[in-house]
Every structure is written in structure tokens, then in C-alpha cells.
Short mmCIF file of C-alpha atoms and ligand atoms in Angstrom, two decimals:
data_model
loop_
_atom_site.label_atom_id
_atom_site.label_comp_id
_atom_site.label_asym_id
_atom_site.label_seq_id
_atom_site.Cartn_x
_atom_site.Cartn_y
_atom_site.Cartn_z
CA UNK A 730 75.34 69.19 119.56
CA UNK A 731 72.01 67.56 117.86
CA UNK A 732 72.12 67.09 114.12
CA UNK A 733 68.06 68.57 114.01
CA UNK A 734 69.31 71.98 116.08
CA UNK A 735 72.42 72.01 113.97
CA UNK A 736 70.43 71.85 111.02
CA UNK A 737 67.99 74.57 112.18
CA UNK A 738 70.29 76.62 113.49
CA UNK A 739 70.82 80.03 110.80
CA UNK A 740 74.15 79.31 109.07
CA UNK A 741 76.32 81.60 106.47
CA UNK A 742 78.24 79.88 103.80
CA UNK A 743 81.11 81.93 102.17
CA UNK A 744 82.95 78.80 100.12
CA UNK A 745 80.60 76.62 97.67
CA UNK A 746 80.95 75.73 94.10
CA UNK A 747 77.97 75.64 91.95
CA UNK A 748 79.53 73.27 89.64
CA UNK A 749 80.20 70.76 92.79
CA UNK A 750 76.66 71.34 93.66
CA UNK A 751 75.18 69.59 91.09
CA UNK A 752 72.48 66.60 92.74
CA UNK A 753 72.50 63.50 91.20
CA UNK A 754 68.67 63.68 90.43
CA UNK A 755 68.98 67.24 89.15
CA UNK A 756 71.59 66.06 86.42
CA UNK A 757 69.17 63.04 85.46
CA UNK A 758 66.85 65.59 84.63
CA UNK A 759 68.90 67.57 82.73
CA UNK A 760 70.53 64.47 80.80
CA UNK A 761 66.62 63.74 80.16
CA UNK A 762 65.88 67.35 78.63
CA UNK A 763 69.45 67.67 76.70
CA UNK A 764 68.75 63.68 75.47
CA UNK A 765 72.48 63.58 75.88
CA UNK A 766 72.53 60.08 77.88
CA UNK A 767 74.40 59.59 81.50
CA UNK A 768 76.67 57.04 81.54
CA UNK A 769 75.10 55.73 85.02
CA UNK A 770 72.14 56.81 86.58
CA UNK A 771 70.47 56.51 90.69
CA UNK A 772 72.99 55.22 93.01
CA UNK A 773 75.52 54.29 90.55
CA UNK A 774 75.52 58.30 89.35
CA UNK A 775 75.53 59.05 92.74
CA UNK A 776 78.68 57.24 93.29
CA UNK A 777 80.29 58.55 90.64
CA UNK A 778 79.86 62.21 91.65
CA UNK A 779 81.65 62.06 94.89
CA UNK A 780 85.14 62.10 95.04
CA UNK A 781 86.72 58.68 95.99
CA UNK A 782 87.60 57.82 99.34
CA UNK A 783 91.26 56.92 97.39
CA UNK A 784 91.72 60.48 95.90
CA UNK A 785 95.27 61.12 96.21
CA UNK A 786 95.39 65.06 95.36
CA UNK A 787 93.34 67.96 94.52
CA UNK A 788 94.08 67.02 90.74
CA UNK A 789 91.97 63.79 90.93
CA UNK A 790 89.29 65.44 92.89
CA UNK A 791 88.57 68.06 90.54
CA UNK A 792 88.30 65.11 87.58
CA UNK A 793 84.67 64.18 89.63
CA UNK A 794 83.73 67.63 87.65
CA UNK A 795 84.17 66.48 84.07
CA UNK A 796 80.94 64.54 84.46
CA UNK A 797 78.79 67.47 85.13
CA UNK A 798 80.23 70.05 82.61
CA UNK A 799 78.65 68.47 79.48
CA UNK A 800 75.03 68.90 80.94
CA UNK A 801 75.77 72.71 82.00
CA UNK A 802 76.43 74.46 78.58
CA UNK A 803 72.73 75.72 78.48
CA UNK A 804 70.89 78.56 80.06
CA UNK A 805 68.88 76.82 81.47
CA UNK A 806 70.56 74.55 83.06
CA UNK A 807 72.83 77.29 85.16
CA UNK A 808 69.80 78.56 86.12
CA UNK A 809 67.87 75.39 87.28
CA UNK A 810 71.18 74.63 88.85
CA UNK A 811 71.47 77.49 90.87
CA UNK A 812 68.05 77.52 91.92
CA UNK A 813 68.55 74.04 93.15
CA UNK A 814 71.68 75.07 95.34
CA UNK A 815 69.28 77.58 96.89
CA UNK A 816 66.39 74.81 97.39
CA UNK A 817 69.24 72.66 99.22
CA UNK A 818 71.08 75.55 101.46
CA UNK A 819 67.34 76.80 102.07
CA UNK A 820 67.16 73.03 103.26
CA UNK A 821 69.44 73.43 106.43
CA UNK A 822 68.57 77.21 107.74
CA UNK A 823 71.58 78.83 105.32
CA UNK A 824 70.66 82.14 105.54
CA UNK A 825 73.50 83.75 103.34
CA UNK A 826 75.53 81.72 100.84
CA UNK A 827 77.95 83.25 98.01
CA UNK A 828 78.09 80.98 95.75
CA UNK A 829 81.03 80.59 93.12
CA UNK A 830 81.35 79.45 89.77
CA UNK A 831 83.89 79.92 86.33
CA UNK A 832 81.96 81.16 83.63
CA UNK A 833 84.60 80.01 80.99
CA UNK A 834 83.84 76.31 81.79
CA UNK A 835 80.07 77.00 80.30
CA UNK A 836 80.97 78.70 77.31
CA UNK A 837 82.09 75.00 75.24
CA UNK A 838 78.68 75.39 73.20
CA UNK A 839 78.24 79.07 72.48
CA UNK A 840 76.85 80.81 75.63
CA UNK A 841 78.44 84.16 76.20
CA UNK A 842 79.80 85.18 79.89
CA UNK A 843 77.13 87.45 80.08
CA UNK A 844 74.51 84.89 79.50
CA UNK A 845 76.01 82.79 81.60
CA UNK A 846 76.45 84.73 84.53
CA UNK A 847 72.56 86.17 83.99
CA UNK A 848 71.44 82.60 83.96
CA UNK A 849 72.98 82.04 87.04
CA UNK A 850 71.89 85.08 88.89
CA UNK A 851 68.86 84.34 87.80
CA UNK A 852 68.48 81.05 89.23
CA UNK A 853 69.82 82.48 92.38
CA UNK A 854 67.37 85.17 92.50
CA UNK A 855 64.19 82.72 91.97
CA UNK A 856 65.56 80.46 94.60
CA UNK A 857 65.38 83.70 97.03
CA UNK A 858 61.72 84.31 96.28
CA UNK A 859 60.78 80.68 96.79
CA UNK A 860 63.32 80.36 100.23
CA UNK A 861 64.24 83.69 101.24
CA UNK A 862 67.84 82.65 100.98
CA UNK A 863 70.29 85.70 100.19
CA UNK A 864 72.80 85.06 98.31
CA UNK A 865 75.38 86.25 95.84
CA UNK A 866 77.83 84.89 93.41
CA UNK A 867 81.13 85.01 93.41
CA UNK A 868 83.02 84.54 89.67
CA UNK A 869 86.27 82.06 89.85
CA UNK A 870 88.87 82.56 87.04
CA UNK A 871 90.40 79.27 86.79
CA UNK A 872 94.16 78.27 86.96
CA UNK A 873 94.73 76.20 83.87
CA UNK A 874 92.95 78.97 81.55
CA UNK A 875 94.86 81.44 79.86
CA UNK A 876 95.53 85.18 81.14
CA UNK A 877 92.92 86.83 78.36
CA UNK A 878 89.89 84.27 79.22
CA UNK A 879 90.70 85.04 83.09
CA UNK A 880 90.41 88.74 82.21
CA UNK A 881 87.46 88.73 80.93
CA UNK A 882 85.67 87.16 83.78
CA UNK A 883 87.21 90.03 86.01
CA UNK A 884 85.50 92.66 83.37
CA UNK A 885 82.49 90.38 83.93
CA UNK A 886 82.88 90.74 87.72
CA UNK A 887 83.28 93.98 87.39
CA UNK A 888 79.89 94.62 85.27
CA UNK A 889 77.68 92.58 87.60
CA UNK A 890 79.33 93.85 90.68
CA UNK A 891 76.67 94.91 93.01
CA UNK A 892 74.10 93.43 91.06
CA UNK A 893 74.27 89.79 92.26
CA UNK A 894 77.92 89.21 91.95
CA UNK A 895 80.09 90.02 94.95
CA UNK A 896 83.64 89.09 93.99
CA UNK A 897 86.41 86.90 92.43
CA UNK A 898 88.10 83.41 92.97
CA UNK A 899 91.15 81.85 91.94
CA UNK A 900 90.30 78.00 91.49
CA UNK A 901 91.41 74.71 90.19
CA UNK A 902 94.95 73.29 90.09
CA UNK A 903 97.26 74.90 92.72
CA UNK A 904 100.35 72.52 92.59
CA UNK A 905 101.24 73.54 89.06
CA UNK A 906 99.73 76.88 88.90
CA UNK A 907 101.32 79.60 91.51
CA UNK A 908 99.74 82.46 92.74
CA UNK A 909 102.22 84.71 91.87
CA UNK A 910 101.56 83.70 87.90
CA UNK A 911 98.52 85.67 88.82
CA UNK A 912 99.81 88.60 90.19
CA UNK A 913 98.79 91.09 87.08
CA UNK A 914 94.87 89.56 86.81
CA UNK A 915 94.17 89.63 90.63
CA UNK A 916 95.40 93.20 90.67
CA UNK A 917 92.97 94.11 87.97
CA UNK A 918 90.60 93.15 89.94
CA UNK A 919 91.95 94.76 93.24
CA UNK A 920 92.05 98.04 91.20
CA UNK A 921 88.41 97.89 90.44
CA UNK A 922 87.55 97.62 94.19
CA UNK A 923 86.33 93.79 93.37
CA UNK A 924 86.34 92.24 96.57
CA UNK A 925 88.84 89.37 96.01
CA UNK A 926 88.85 85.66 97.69
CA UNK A 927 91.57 83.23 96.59
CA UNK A 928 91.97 79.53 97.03
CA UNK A 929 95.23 79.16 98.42
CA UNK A 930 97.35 76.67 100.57
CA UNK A 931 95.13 73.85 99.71
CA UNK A 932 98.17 72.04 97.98
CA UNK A 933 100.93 72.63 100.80
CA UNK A 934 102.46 75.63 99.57
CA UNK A 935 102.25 78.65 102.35
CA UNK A 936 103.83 80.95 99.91
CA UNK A 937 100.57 81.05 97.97
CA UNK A 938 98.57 81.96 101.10
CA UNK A 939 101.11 85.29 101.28
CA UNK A 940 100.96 86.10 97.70
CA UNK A 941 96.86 86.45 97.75
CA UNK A 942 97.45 88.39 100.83
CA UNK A 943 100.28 90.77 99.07
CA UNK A 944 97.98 91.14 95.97
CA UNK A 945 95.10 92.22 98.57
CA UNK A 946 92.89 89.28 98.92
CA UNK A 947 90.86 89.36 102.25
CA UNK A 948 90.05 85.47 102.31
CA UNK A 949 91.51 82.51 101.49
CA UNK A 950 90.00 79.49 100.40
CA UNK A 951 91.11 76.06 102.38
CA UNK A 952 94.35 77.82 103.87
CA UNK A 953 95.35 74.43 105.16
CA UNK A 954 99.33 75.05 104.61
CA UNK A 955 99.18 78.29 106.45
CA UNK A 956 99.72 76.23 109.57
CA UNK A 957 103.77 75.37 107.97
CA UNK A 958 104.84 78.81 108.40
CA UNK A 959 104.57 80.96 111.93
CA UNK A 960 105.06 84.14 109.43
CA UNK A 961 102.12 84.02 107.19
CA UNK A 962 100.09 82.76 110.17
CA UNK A 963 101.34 86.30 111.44
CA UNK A 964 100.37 88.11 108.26
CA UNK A 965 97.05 86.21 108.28
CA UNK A 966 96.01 87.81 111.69
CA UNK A 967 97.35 91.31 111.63
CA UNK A 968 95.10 91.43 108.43
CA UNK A 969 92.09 90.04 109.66
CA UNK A 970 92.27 87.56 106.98
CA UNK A 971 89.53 84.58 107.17
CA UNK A 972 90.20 81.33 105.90
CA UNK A 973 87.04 79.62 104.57
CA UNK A 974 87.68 75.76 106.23
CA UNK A 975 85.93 72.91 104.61
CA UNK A 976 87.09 69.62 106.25
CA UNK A 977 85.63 67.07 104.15
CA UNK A 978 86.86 68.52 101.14
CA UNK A 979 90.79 69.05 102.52
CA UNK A 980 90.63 64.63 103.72
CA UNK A 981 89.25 64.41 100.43
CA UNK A 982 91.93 66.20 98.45
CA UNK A 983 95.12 65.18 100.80
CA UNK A 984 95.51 68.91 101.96
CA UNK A 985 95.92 66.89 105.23
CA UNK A 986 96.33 63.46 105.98
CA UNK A 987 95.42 62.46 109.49
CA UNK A 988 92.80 64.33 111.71
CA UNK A 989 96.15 65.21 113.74
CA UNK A 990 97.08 67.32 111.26
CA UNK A 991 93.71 68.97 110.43
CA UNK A 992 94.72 72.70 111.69
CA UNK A 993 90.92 74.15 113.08
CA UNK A 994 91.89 74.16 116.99
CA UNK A 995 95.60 75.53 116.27
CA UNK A 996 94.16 78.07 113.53
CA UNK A 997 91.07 78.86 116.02
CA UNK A 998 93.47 79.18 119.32
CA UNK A 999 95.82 81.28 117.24
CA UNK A 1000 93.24 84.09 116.65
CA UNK A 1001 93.00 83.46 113.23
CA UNK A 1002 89.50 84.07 111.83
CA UNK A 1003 88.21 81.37 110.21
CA UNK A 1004 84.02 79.80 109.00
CA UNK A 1005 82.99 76.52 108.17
CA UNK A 1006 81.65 75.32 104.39
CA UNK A 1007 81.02 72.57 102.02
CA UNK A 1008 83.18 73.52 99.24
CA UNK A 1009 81.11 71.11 97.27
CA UNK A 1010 78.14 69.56 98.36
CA UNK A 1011 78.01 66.55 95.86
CA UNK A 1012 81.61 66.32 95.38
CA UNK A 1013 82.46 65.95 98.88
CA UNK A 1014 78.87 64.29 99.53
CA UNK A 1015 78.31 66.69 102.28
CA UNK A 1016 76.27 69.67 103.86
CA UNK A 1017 76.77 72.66 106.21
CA UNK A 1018 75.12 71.02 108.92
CA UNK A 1019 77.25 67.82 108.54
CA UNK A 1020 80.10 69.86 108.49
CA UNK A 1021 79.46 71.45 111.62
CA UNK A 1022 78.57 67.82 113.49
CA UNK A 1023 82.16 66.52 112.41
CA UNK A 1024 83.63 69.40 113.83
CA UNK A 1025 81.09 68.37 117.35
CA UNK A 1026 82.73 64.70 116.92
CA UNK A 1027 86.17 65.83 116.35
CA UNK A 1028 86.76 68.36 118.48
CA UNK A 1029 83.56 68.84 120.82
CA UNK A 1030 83.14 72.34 119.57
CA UNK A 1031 79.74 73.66 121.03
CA UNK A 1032 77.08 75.99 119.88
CA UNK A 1033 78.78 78.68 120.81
CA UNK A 1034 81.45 78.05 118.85
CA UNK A 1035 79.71 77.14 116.04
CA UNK A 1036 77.77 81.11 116.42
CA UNK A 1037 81.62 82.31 116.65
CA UNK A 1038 82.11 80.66 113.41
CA UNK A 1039 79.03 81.64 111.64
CA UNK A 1040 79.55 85.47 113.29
CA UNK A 1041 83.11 85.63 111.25
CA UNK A 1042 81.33 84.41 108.27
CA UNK A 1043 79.15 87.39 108.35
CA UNK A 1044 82.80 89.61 108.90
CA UNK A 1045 84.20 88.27 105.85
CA UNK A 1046 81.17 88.26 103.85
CA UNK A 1047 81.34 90.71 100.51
CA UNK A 1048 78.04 92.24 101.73
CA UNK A 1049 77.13 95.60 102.86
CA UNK A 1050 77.60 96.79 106.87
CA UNK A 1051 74.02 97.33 107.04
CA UNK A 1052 73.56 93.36 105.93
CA UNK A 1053 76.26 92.07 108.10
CA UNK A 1054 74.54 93.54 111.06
CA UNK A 1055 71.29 91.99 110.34
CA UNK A 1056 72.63 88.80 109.85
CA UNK A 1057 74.33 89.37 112.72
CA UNK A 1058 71.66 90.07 115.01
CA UNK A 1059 69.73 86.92 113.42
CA UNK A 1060 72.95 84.98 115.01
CA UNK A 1061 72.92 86.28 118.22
CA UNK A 1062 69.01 85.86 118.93
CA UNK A 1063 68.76 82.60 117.57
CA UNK A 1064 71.66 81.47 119.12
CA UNK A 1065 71.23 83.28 122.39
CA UNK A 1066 68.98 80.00 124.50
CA UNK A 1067 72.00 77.80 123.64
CA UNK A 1068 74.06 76.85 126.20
O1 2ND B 1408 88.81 72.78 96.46
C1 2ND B 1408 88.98 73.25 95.32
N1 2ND B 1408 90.18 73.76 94.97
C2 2ND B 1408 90.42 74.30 93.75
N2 2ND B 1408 89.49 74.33 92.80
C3 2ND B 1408 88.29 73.81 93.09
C4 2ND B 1408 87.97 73.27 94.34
N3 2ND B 1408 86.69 72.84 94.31
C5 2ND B 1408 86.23 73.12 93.08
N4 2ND B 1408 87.19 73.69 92.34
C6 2ND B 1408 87.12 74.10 90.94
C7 2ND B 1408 86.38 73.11 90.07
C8 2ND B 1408 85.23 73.89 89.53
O2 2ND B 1408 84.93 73.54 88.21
C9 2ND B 1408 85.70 75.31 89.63
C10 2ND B 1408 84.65 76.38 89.63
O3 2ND B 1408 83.62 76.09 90.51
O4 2ND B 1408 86.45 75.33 90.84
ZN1 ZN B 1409 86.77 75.56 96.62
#
């Protein structure tokens, strides 16, 4: 595979945070408008955004976001933000993205949820007209937050749904928050008909990966510890489940160790359905298209692997069947003179 084709190639992206999105030279700007100062700035911020090579857990990983929150309490910001995602994904041939976010980290200097979720759409929504990028937005309650604050970004899912927000996430610190603390939220939402995506499995714990399952969620975010138990594997396939990969991230946050251990051939071989994504694209200093190219060096997955991946992307997507077949046809002619 050739980075430029890879790169041109239409791509869907189901798993990228907003928040981890941030690019260096977009949060100089903002620092700039806000006159709240950086504490580094060109390579040295740039540095500082990505998670180190020494991470040890998902814990540390997630620290790389306390730099960015301070700049995105503002309007304006979520919405320059967004439409800067859209400028970068537009950038590499993604053709559909959902892109997720917690509203209840923005809300430290008086933004409502509803502000903040209309800033963001609307950032979204300008980045379409300028790129033609689809996209919608997917609204992550977050672990550590407490049951009332995660309820109210379900009601906020709920409001928007349809209207440029497409579902709910589960994020942030897995090893000391189980799933199954989340059992009555996530079935709020399930009740609603809120299409529901749940990180899960990212921090070794298989049991998680059932729970979302139980509690109806049809993906699951990094899924790495599914490959420790042959009976939620199982459960994973006879529900069609699809795991949203994204193998820079899971090196980054010790979800695996050694490329040995990295489960994409075993998942893939298993019949599990599984896509490709960034996760973060400054976090994890990374982009669809490099994503797909380690997979190439890894593995020597080809083209046509890389439409099989893109095709259960569009599967899993919280779109209508009349979009998923478009997108789908887009796949299979622009994929079609690839051998
Ligand atoms: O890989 C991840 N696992 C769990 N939580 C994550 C991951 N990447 C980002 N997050 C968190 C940090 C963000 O602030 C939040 C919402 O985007 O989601
Ligand atoms: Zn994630």
C-alpha cells in the first residue's frame, strides 16, 4: 500500500475525540484570543500534546488532556475546534466521521450543555459546507463524573438526536470505574432508542466488553481484552458487535504491550467485525491514513482489506440505511481498480 492512495482513498471514522483533536497551532490561537498564556508554544507544545512514548496506562494518557481543557470553555472555541477536526479528516478523503466529545468537561466557566453541544454541531456543520465531510457527534458521559451530570448528557443526547448527534459514549478511566456501575444510565439511554457505543476492554477487563453488550451497546470502543475470553469473543459475533480498533492509541495506553499481542489478525480471522480510527489525532500524534499504513507494515493487509474495514465502518455507523448504502457504494467504486 502507498501512503498518497491510502490517503486518497474514501475512509469512515467511527472512534475520534474532539478534545484529543485539538492541533497544536489551533490552541496557540485560541491561547492568543482567550490571552490566557500556554505554558510552551511550536514544537515544544507540540510535544507536550502527545502522549509519551513512557505512558504506562490509560490514566497517564488521558492527563495529555488537562492542557487543552482550559482553552475550550468558550463557544467559540468548540466550534472553531470542531470545524478544524473537519478541515483535518477532510484532509485525508474521510468521508464520514462521528465525532465524540463530554459536554460536562466544557461547562467549568458557565456554558450550558446545550450551548455546548450547539457550538459543536455547529462547527461540524460549517466544516461540511467548506469539505463536504458528513459527520455527526456522538456525546461521551464520562466515568469519574457523577450519575446526575452523566444523566443529563443522555437527556442532551436525547434532544439533539437526529439533529447532529447520533449517540452516546462511556469514556475516561476504565480500571477504577466498571461498566456495570453504569448499568442504570446506559439503560436510559437504551430506552430512548439512543444508539449506544461504549469504551470497553481497553484496560484488560473482558467483563466490561459483556456488560456494554448486556446493557445493549452495538460497539465497543478499543475492545482489546476481548481477545482473554473465547466467551465474549462468542457474544461479540453472534451480535454483530464492531469493535472500533485504534492501534496507536492501545501501544500508547498499555492495552497491549508487544505487537504479538496486538489482537487485529486473531479478531479479523475470528469473524469479528471490527474498523480502524485515530482515537485521538494529537494525542496519539496520528491520522487515519497512518493508521491504515501501520496496519500495511504490520501485517501486510491490502486494499482490499482496508475496503473490508472501511465497509464495516459504514455497518456500524449510527446513520440511516439509505446513508450507509451510499457510502457504501462510494467504497466499492473507488475501491473497485485496486488490486
Ligand atoms: O482511549 C480512551 N479511553 C477512555 N477515555 C478516553 C480515551 N481517549 C479519550 N478519552 C477521554 C478523554 C476525553 O476528555 C474524553 C471525551 O472526549 O474521553
Ligand atoms: Zn476513545
Amino acid at each position: 500500500m502507498k501512503r498518497d492512495i491510502v490517503q486518497h482513498l474514501p475512509k469512515i471514522e467511527l472512534h475520534c475525540h474532539l478534545d484529543g483533536s485539538v492541533r497544536p497551532h489551533i490552541l496557540e490561537q485560541l491561547a492568543q484570543i482567550q490571552n490566557r498564556p500556554l505554558s510552551a508554544t511550536g514544537p515544544e507544545l507540540a510535544a507536550k500534546l502527545i502522549a509519551p512514548e513512557e505512558c504506562q496506562s490509560l490514566l497517564e494518557y488521558l492527563e495529555r488532556f488537562d492542557i487543552v481543557l482550559p482553552y475550550l470553555q468558550e463557544a467559540s472555541a468548540l466550534e472553531l475546534i470542531a470545524y478544524d477536526l473537519i478541515a483535518q479528516v477532510a484532509a485525508e478523503n474521510v468521508t464520514y466521521i462521528e465525532v465524540r466529545f463530554a459536554p460536562m468537561l466544557f461547562v467549568k466557566e458557565g456554558l450550558t450543555i446545550t450551548e455546548i453541544v450547539a457550538a459543536v454541531l455547529a462547527g461540524l456543520k460549517r466544516g461540511e459546507v467548506a469539505f463536504g465531510v458528513k459527520s455527526n457527534a456522538l456525546l461521551c458521559a464520562m466515568r469519574h463524573h457523577s450519575h446526575q451530570r452523566n444523566q443529563e448528557v443522555i437527556e442532551s443526547a436525547k434532544e439533539y438526536l437526529g439533529r447532529g448527534v447520533a449517540g452516546f459514549d462511556l469514556a475516561g478511566d476504565e480500571a477504577n470505574y466498571p461498566t456495570a456501575d453504569f448499568s442504570e444510565l446506559i439503560s436510559l439511554g437504551v430506552t430512548q432508542q439512543i444508539p449506544v457505543t461504549l469504551h470497553a476492554g481497553e484496560c484488560g477487563c473482558p467483563q466490561n466488553v459483556a456488560e456494554s453488550i448486556r446493557l445493549g451497546a452495538t460497539r465497543i470502543g478499543h475492545g482489546i481484552a476481548i481477545q482473554k475470553d473465547p466467551a465474549v469473543l462468542q457474544t461479540c459475533i453472534e451480535n454483530q458487535t464492531l469493535v472500533e480498533m485504534c492501534p496507536t492509541s492501545n501501544f500508547q495506553t498499555k492495552a497491549v504491550l508487544e505487537l504479538a499481542d496486538y489482537p487485529f489478525k486473531h479478531f479479523l480471522e475470528a469473524g469479528l467485525k471490527i474498523c480502524i480510527n485515530t482515537d485521538n489525532r494529537t494525542v496519539s500524534n496520528t491520522t487515519l491514513t497512518d493508521e491504515y499504513l501501520k496496519l500495511h507494515q504490520w501485517y501486510g493487509i491490502d486494499y482490499r482489506c482496508m475496503e473490508t474495514l472501511n465497509h464495516n465502518a459504514v455497518d456500524g455507523a449510527f446513520i440511516s440505511d439509505q446513508v450507509k448504502e451510499a457510502l457504501h457504494a462510494q467504497l466499492t467504486a473507488e475501491y473497485a481498480h485496486l488490486s
